[in-house]
Coordinates of C-alpha atoms and ligand atoms in Angstrom, one line a residue:
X1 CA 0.0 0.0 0.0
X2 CA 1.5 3.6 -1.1
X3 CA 0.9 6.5 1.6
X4 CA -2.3 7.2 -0.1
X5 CA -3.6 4.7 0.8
X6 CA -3.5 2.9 -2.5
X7 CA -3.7 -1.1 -2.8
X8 CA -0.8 -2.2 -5.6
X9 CA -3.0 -1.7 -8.6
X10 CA -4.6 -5.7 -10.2
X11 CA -3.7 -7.0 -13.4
X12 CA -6.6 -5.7 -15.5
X13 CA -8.7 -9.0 -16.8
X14 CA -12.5 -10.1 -16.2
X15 CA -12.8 -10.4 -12.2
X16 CA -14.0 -14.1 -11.5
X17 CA -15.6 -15.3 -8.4
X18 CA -12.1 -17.0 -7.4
X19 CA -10.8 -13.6 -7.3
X20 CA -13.2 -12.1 -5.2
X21 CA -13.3 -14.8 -3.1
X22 CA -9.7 -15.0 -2.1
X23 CA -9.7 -11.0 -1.5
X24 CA -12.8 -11.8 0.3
X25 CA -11.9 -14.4 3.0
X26 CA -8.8 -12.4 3.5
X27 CA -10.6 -9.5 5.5
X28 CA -14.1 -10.2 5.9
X29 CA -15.7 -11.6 8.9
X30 CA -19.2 -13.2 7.6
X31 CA -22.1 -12.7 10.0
X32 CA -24.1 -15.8 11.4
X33 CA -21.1 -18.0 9.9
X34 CA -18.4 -20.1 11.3
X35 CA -16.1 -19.4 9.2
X36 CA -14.5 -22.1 8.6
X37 CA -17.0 -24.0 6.5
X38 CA -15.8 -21.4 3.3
X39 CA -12.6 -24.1 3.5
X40 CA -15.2 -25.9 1.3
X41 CA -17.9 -23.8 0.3
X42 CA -16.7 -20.5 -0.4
X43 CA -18.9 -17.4 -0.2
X44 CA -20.6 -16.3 -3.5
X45 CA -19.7 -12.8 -5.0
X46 CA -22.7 -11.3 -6.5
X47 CA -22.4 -8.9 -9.0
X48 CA -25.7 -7.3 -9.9
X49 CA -29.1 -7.9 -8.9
X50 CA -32.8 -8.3 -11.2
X51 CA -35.9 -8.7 -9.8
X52 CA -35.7 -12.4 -7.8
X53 CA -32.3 -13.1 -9.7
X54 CA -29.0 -12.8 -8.0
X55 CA -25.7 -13.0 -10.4
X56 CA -22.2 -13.9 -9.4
X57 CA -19.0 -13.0 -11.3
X58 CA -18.8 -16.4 -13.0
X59 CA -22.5 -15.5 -14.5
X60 CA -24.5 -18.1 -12.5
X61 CA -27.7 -16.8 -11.5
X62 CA -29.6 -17.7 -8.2
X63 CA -33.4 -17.3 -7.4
X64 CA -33.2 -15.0 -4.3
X65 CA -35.9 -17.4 -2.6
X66 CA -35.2 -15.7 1.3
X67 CA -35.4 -12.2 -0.4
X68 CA -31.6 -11.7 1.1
X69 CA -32.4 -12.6 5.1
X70 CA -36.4 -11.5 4.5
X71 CA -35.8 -8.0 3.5
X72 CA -36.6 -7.6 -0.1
X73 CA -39.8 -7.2 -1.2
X74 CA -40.0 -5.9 -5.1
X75 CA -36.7 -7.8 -6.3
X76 CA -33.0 -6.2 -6.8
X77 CA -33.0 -3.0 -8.7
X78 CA -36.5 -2.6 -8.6
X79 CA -37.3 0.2 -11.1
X80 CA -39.3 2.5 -9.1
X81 CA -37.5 2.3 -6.0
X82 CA -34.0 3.0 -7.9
X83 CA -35.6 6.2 -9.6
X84 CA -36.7 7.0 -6.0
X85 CA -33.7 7.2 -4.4
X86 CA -31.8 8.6 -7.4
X87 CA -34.2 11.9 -6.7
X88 CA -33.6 11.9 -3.3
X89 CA -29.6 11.4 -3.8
X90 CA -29.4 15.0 -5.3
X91 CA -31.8 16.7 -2.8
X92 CA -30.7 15.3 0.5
X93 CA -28.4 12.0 1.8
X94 CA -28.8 12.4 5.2
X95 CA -29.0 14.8 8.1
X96 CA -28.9 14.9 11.8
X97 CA -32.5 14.2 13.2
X98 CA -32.1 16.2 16.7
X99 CA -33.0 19.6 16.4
X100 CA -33.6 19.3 12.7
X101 CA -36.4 17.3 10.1
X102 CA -37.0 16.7 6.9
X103 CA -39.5 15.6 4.2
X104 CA -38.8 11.3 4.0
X105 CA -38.7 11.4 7.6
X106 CA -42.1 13.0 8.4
X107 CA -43.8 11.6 5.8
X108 CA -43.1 8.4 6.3
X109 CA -44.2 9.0 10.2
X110 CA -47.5 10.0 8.8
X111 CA -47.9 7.0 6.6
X112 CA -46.9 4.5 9.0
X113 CA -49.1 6.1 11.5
X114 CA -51.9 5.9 8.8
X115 CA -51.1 2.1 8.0
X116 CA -50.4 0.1 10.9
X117 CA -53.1 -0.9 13.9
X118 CA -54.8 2.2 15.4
X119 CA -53.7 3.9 18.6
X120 CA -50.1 3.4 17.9
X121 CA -49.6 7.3 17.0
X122 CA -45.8 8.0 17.1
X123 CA -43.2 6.9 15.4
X124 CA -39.3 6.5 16.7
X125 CA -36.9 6.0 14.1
X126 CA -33.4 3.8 14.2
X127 CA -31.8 1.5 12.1
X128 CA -32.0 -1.8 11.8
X129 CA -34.8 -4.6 13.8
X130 CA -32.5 -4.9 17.1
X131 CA -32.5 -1.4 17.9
X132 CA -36.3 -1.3 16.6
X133 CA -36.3 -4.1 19.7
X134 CA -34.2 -2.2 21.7
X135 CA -36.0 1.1 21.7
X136 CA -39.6 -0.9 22.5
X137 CA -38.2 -2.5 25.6
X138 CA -36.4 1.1 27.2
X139 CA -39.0 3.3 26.4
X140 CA -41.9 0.5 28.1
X141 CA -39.5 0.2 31.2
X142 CA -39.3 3.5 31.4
X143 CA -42.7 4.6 30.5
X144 CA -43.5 2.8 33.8
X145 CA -40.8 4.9 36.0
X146 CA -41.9 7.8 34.5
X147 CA -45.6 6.5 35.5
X148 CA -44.8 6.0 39.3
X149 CA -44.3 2.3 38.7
X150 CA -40.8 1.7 39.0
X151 CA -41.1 -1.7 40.4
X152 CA -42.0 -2.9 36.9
X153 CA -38.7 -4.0 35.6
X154 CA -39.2 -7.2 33.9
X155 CA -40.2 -8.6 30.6
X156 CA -42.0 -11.8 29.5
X157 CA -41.1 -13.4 25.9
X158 CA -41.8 -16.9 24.5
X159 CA -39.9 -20.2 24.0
X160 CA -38.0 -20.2 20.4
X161 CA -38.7 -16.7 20.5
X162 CA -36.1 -14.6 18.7
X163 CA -35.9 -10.2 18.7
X164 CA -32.0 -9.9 17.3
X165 CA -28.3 -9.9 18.8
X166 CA -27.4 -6.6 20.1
X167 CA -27.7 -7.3 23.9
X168 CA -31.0 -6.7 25.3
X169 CA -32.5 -7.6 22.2
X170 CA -30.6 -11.1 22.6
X171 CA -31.6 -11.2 26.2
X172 CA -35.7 -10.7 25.2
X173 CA -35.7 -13.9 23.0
X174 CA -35.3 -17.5 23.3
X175 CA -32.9 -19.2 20.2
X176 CA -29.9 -20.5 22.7
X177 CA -27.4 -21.5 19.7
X178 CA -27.4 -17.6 19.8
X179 CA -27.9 -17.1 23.6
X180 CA -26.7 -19.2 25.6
X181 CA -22.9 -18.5 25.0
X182 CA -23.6 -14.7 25.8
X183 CA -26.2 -15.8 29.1
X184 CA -23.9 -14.1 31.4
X185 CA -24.4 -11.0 29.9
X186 CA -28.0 -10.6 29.6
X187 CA -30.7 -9.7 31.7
X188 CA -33.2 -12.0 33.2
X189 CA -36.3 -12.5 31.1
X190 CA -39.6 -14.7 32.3
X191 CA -39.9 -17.3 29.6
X192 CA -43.2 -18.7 29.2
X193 CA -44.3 -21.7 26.4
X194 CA -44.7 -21.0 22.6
X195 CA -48.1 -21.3 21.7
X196 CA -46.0 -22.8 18.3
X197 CA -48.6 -25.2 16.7
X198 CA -46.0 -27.8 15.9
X199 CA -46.5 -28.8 19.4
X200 CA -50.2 -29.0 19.3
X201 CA -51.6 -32.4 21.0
X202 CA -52.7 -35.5 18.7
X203 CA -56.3 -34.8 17.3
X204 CA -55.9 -30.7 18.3
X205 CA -56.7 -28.1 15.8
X206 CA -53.7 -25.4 15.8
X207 CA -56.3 -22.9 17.4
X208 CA -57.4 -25.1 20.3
X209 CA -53.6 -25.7 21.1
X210 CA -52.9 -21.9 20.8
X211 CA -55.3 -20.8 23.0
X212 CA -54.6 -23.2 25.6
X213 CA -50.7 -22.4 25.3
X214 CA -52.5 -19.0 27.1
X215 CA -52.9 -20.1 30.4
X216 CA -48.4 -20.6 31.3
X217 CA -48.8 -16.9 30.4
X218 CA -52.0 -15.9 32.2
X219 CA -50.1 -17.7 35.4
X220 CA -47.2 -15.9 34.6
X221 CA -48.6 -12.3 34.5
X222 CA -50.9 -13.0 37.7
X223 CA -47.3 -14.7 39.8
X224 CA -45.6 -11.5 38.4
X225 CA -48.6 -8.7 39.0
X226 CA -47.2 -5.3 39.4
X227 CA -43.2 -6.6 38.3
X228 CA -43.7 -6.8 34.5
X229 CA -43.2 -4.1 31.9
X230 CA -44.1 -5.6 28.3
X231 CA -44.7 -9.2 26.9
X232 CA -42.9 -9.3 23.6
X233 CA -44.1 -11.3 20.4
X234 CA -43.0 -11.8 17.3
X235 CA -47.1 -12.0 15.9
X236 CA -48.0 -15.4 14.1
X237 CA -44.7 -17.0 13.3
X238 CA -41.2 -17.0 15.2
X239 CA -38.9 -16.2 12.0
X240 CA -35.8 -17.7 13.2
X241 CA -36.9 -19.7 15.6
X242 CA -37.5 -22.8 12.5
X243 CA -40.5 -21.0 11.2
X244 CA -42.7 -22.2 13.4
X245 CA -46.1 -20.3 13.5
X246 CA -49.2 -19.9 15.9
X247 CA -53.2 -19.0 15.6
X248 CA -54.4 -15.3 15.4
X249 CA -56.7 -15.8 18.3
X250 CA -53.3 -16.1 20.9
X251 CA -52.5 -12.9 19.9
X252 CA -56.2 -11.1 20.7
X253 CA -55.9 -13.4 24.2
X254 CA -52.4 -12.2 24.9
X255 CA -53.5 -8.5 24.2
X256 CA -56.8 -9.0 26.6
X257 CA -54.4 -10.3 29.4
X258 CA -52.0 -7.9 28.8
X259 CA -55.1 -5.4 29.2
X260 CA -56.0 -6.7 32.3
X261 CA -52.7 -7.3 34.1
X262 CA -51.9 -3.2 32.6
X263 CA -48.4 -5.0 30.7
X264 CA -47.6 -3.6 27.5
X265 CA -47.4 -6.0 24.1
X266 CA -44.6 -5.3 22.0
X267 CA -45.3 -6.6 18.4
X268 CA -42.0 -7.7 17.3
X269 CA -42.9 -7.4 13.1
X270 CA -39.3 -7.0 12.1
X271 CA -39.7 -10.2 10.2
X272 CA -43.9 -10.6 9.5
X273 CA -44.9 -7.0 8.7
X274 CA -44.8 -5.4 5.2
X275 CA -47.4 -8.3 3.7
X276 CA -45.5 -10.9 4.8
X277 CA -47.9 -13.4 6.4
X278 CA -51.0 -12.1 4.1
X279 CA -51.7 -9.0 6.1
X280 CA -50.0 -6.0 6.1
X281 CA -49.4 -6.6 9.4
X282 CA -49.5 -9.8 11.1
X283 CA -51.3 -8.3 14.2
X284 CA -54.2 -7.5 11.7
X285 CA -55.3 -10.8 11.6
X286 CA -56.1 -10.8 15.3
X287 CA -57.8 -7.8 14.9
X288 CA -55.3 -6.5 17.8
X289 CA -53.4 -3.0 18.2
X290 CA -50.1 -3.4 20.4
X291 CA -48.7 -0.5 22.4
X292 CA -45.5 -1.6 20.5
X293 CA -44.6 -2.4 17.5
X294 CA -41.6 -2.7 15.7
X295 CA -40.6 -2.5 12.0
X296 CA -37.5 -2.9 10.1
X297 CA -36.3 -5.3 7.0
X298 CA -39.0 -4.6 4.1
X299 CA -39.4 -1.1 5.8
X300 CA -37.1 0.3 2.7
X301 CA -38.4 -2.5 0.2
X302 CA -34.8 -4.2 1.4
X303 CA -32.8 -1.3 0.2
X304 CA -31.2 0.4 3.0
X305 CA -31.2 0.3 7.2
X306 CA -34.1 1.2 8.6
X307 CA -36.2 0.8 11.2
X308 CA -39.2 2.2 13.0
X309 CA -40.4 1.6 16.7
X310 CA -44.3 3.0 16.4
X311 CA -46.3 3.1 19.9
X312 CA -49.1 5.2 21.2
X313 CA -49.6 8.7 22.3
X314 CA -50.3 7.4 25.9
X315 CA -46.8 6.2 26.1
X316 CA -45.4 9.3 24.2
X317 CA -47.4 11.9 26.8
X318 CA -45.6 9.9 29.7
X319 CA -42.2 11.4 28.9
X320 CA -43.5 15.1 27.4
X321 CA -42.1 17.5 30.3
X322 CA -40.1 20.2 31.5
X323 CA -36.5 19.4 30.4
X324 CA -35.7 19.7 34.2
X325 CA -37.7 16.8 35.2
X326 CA -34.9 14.3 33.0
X327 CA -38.3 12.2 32.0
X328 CA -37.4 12.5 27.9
X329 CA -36.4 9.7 25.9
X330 CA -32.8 10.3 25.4
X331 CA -31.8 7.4 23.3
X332 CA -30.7 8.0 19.8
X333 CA -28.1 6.3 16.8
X334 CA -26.0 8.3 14.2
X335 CA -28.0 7.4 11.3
X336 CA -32.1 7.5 12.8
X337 CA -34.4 8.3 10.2
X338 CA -31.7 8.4 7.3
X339 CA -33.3 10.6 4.5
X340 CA -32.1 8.0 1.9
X341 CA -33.5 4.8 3.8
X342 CA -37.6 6.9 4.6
X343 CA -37.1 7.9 0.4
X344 CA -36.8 4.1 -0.1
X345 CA -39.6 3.3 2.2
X346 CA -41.7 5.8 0.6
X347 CA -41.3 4.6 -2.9
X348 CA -41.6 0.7 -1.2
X349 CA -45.5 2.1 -0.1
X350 CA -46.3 3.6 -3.4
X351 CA -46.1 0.4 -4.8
X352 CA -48.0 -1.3 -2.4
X353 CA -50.4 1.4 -2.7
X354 CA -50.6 1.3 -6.7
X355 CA -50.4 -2.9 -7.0
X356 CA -52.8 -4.2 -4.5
X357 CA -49.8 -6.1 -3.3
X358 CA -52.0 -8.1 -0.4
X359 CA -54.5 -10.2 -2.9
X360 CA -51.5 -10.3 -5.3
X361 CA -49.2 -12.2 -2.3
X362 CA -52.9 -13.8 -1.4
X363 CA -52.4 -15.6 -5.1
X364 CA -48.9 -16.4 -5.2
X365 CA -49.2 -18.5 -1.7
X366 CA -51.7 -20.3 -3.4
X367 CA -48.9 -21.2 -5.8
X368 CA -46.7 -22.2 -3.1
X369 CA -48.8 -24.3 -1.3
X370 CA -49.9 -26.1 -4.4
X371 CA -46.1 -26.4 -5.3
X372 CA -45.2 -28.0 -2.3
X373 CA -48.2 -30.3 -1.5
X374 CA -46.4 -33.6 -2.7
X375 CA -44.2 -32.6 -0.2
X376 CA -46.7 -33.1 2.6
X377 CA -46.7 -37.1 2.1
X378 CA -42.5 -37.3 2.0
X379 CA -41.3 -39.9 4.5
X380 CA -38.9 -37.2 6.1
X381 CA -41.6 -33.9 6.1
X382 CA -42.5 -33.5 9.3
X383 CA -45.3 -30.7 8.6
X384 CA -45.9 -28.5 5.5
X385 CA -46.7 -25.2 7.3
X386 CA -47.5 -21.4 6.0
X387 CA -48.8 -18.1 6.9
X388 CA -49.1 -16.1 4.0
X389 CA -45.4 -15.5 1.7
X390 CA -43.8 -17.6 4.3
X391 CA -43.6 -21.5 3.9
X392 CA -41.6 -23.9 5.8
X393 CA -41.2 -27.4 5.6
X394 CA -39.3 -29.1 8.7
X395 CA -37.6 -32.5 8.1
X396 CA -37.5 -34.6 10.6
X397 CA -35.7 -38.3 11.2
X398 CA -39.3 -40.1 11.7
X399 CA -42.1 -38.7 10.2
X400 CA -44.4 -40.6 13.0
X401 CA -42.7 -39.3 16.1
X402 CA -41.3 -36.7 14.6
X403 CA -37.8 -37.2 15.6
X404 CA -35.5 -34.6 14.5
X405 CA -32.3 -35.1 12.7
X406 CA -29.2 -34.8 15.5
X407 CA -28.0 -31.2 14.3
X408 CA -24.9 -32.1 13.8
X409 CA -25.7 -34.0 10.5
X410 CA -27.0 -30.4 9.0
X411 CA -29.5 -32.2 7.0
X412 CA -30.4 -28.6 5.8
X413 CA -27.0 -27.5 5.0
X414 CA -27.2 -30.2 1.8
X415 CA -30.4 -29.0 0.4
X416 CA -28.5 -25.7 0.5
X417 CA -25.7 -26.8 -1.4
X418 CA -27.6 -28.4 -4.0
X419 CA -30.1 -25.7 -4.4
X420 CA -26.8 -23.2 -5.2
X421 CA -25.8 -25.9 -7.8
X422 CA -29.8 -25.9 -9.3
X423 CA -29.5 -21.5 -9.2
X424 CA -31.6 -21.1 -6.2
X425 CA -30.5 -19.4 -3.0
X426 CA -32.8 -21.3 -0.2
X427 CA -30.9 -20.9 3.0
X428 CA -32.5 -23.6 5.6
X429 CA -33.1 -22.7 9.1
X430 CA -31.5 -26.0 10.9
X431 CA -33.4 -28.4 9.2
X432 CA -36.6 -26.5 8.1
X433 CA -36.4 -25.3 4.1
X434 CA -38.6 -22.4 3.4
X435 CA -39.7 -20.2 0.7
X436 CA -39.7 -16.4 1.5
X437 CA -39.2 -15.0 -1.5
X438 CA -39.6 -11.2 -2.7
X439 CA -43.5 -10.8 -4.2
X440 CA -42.2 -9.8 -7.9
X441 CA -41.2 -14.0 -8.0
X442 CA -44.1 -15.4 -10.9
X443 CA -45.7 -18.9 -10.3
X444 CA -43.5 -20.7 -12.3
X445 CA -39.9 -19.8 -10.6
X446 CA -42.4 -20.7 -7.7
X447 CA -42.8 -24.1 -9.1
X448 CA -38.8 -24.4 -10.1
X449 CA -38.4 -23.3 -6.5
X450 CA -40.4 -26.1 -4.9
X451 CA -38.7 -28.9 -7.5
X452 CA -35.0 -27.7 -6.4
X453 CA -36.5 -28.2 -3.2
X454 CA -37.7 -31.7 -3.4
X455 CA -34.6 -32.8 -5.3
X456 CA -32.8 -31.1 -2.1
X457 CA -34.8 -32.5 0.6
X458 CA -35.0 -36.1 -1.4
X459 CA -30.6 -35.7 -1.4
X460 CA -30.1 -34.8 2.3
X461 CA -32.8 -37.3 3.6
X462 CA -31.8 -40.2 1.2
X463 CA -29.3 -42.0 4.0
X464 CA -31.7 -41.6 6.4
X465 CA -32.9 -45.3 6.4
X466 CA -36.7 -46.6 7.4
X467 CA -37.5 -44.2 10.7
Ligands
PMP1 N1 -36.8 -9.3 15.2 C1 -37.1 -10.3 14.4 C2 -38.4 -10.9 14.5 C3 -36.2 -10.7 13.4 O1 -36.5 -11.7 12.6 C4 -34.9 -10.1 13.3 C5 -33.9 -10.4 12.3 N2 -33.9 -11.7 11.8 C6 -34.6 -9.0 14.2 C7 -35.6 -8.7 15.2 C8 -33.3 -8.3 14.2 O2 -33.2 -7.5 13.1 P1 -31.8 -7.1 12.6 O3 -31.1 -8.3 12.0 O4 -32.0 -6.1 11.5 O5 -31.1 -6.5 13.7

């Protein structure tokens, strides 16, 4: 390197992935990897994005079918979002959002206000779906010290439950291959049951289960009256937590106990909102408002960083004082409310707005349940489940007991390599495959999808011998 800084300039031919990759695993520290395993399956630079299509250096192309970790929503380079943000480039990139505003952010306050649950009236911006997470569980603690309740100090989340990494947001779920090694770090949470229908009895609808998975919590919030700030949920499925997914009705249940035991109910939507489980919103479909509720990933269409923690004017009048009485909200990150990232949002609700995007995503899961119903009867397929744009199918040792695979084989990790080798980026969770893919994807990459997926799932299970 020169004193300016200069790398020693590169032979000037085509780059290929090899180059990329070596340059790659040289300085980069992958997130969610060990990083060992690119010793034999290296990472894959892309080079430009289309719609559901990814494309690496080499020219392979892969069918984005997670909608890169469940935050696109139109496909790469969509169009309309790219003229958006070209606009906005020359007006304004970004600008402090203390003591100063500006057109993206209030806007898209408004709009959000407009379009999620009623009640929840103000909108707190930050950056990505831990600090969303974050910023719900400070300002509920310390809605109740500025309330006169100060002995409320603890929260209540859910088995498998999962709300990020940054520390507190780590702390409020429940996934322990990312917890457990931190445990010593985090604050105490009260964990109560999953109401997570892949647990529901023999002969039990995934209602009946879900409504009785109420009564740990009910005993929880009555043991704990008076001690409990929030409940936090991730509404209808736990993302990370293997896709597993739960009736509407525990969610109006949960907000009536909440109600009567005066807790708050954080709607954790990081993952669900934006249309992703049919809805808009997931807590629609309850017919629910929280006092909560957090946003982030499609937020921007999956263009930029951007998050938004919405709650109600209740909780907003609880910390509007006299500067003297130290009761504000003094939280705050570099980049909250980024001009660029609300300009992307923006253009992200225009399109909902102008395509009727719900009954479209209404069709398309059509398509991928029809797609995947063979699937339903395979020897290894524990359960075929789905909410909306999200589809999961867990494989399991014995399809009678459901018996899972012992991790270690990473049954999963082979329907991911031969998905890559097919042009499909499906990225299983453990051992459950599932389809998340951006909305633009057409019914027959949907059926291409579900056939790489069989092959895959046929591959990884074929040693399995008779359960
Ligand atoms: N909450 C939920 C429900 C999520 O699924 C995620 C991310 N997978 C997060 C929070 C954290 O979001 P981020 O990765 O942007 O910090």
């Amino acid at each position: 390197m020169d004193c300016a800084g200069r790398l020693p300039a590169v032979a000037a031919r085509p780059t290929r992935n090899a180059d990329l990759v070596a340059r790659d695993l040289a300085v980069l520290w992958h997130p969610c990897t060990q990083m060992k395993d690119h010793e034999a399956l290296p990472p894959i630079p892309i080079r430009r994005g289309e719609g559901v299509w990814l494309e690496d250096f080499d020219g392979n192309r892969y069918l984005d079918a997670v909608s890169s970790w469940w935050v696109n929503l139109f496909g790469h380079a969509n169009p309309r979002i790219n003229a958006a943000l070209k606009a906005q480039l020359d007006e304004l990139e970004h600008v402090i959002l203390a003591g100063f505003t500006h057109a993206p952010a209030l806007e898209l306050a408004e709009r959000l206000v407009a379009l999620t649950p009623p009640g929840l009236e103000r909108c707190f911006f930050s950056d990505n779906g831990s600090t969303a997470v974050e910023i719900a569980l400070k300002m509920s603690f310390h809605y109740w010290r500025n309330a006169g309740e100060p002995g409320r100090t603890r929260f209540v989340n859910l088995t498998n439950s999962y709300h990020g990494e940054t520390l507190g947001a780590l702390a409020a779920g429940d996934v322990s291959l990312y917890k457990t090694t931190y445990e010593p770090l985090l604050m105490g949470v009260l964990t109560v049951p999953s109401p997570d229908c892949w647990h529901r009895a023999a002969g039990e609808s995934c209602a009946e289960h879900s409504r009785r998975m109420l009564e740990p919590m009910r005993e929880t919030l009555e043991r704990h009256a008076g001690e409990v700030c929030a409940v936090i949920v991730e509404p209808l499925v736990q993302c990370a937590g293997s896709m597993r997914m739960y009736d509407p009705i525990y969610l109006r249940l949960l907000r009536e106990l909440c109600d009567r035991h005066r807790v708050h109910l954080i709607a954790d939507e990081v993952a669900v909102g934006f249309g992703r489980t049919g809805t808009l919103f997931a807590c629609e479909q309850a017919g629910i408002s929280p006092d909560f509720l957090c946003l982030s990933k499609g937020l921007t269409g999956g263009y930029l960083p951007l998050a938004a923690t919405l709650t109600t004017e209740r909780v907003y009048q609880a910390f509007y004082d006299d500067y003297a009485t130290l009761r504000a909200f003094l939280h705050s990150h570099s980049y909250t409310g980024n001009a660029l990232g609300c300009r992307a949002a923006l253009a992200s609700l225009d399109i909902f707005e102008q395509d009727d995007v719900c009954a479209h995503n209404r069709e398309l899961s059509r398509e991928m349940a029809q797609a995947v119903a063979p699937l339903a009867e395979h020897p290894h397929v524990g359960e075929v489940r789905q909410h909306g744009m999200i589809l999961a199918v867990e494989l399991v040792r014995d399809r009678k007991t459901r018996e899972p695979y012992a991790w270690q084989e990473r049954r999963g990790l082979r329907v991911y390599r031969h998905a890559l080798g097919r042009g499909v980026l499906l990225r299983p969770l453990g051992d459950v495959v599932y389809f998340m893919p951006p909305y633009v994807i057409t019914p027959e990459q949907i059926h291409r999808l579900a056939q790489v997926a069989r092959e895959g799932i046929e591959l990884a299970t074929a040693d399995s011998g008779a359960p």
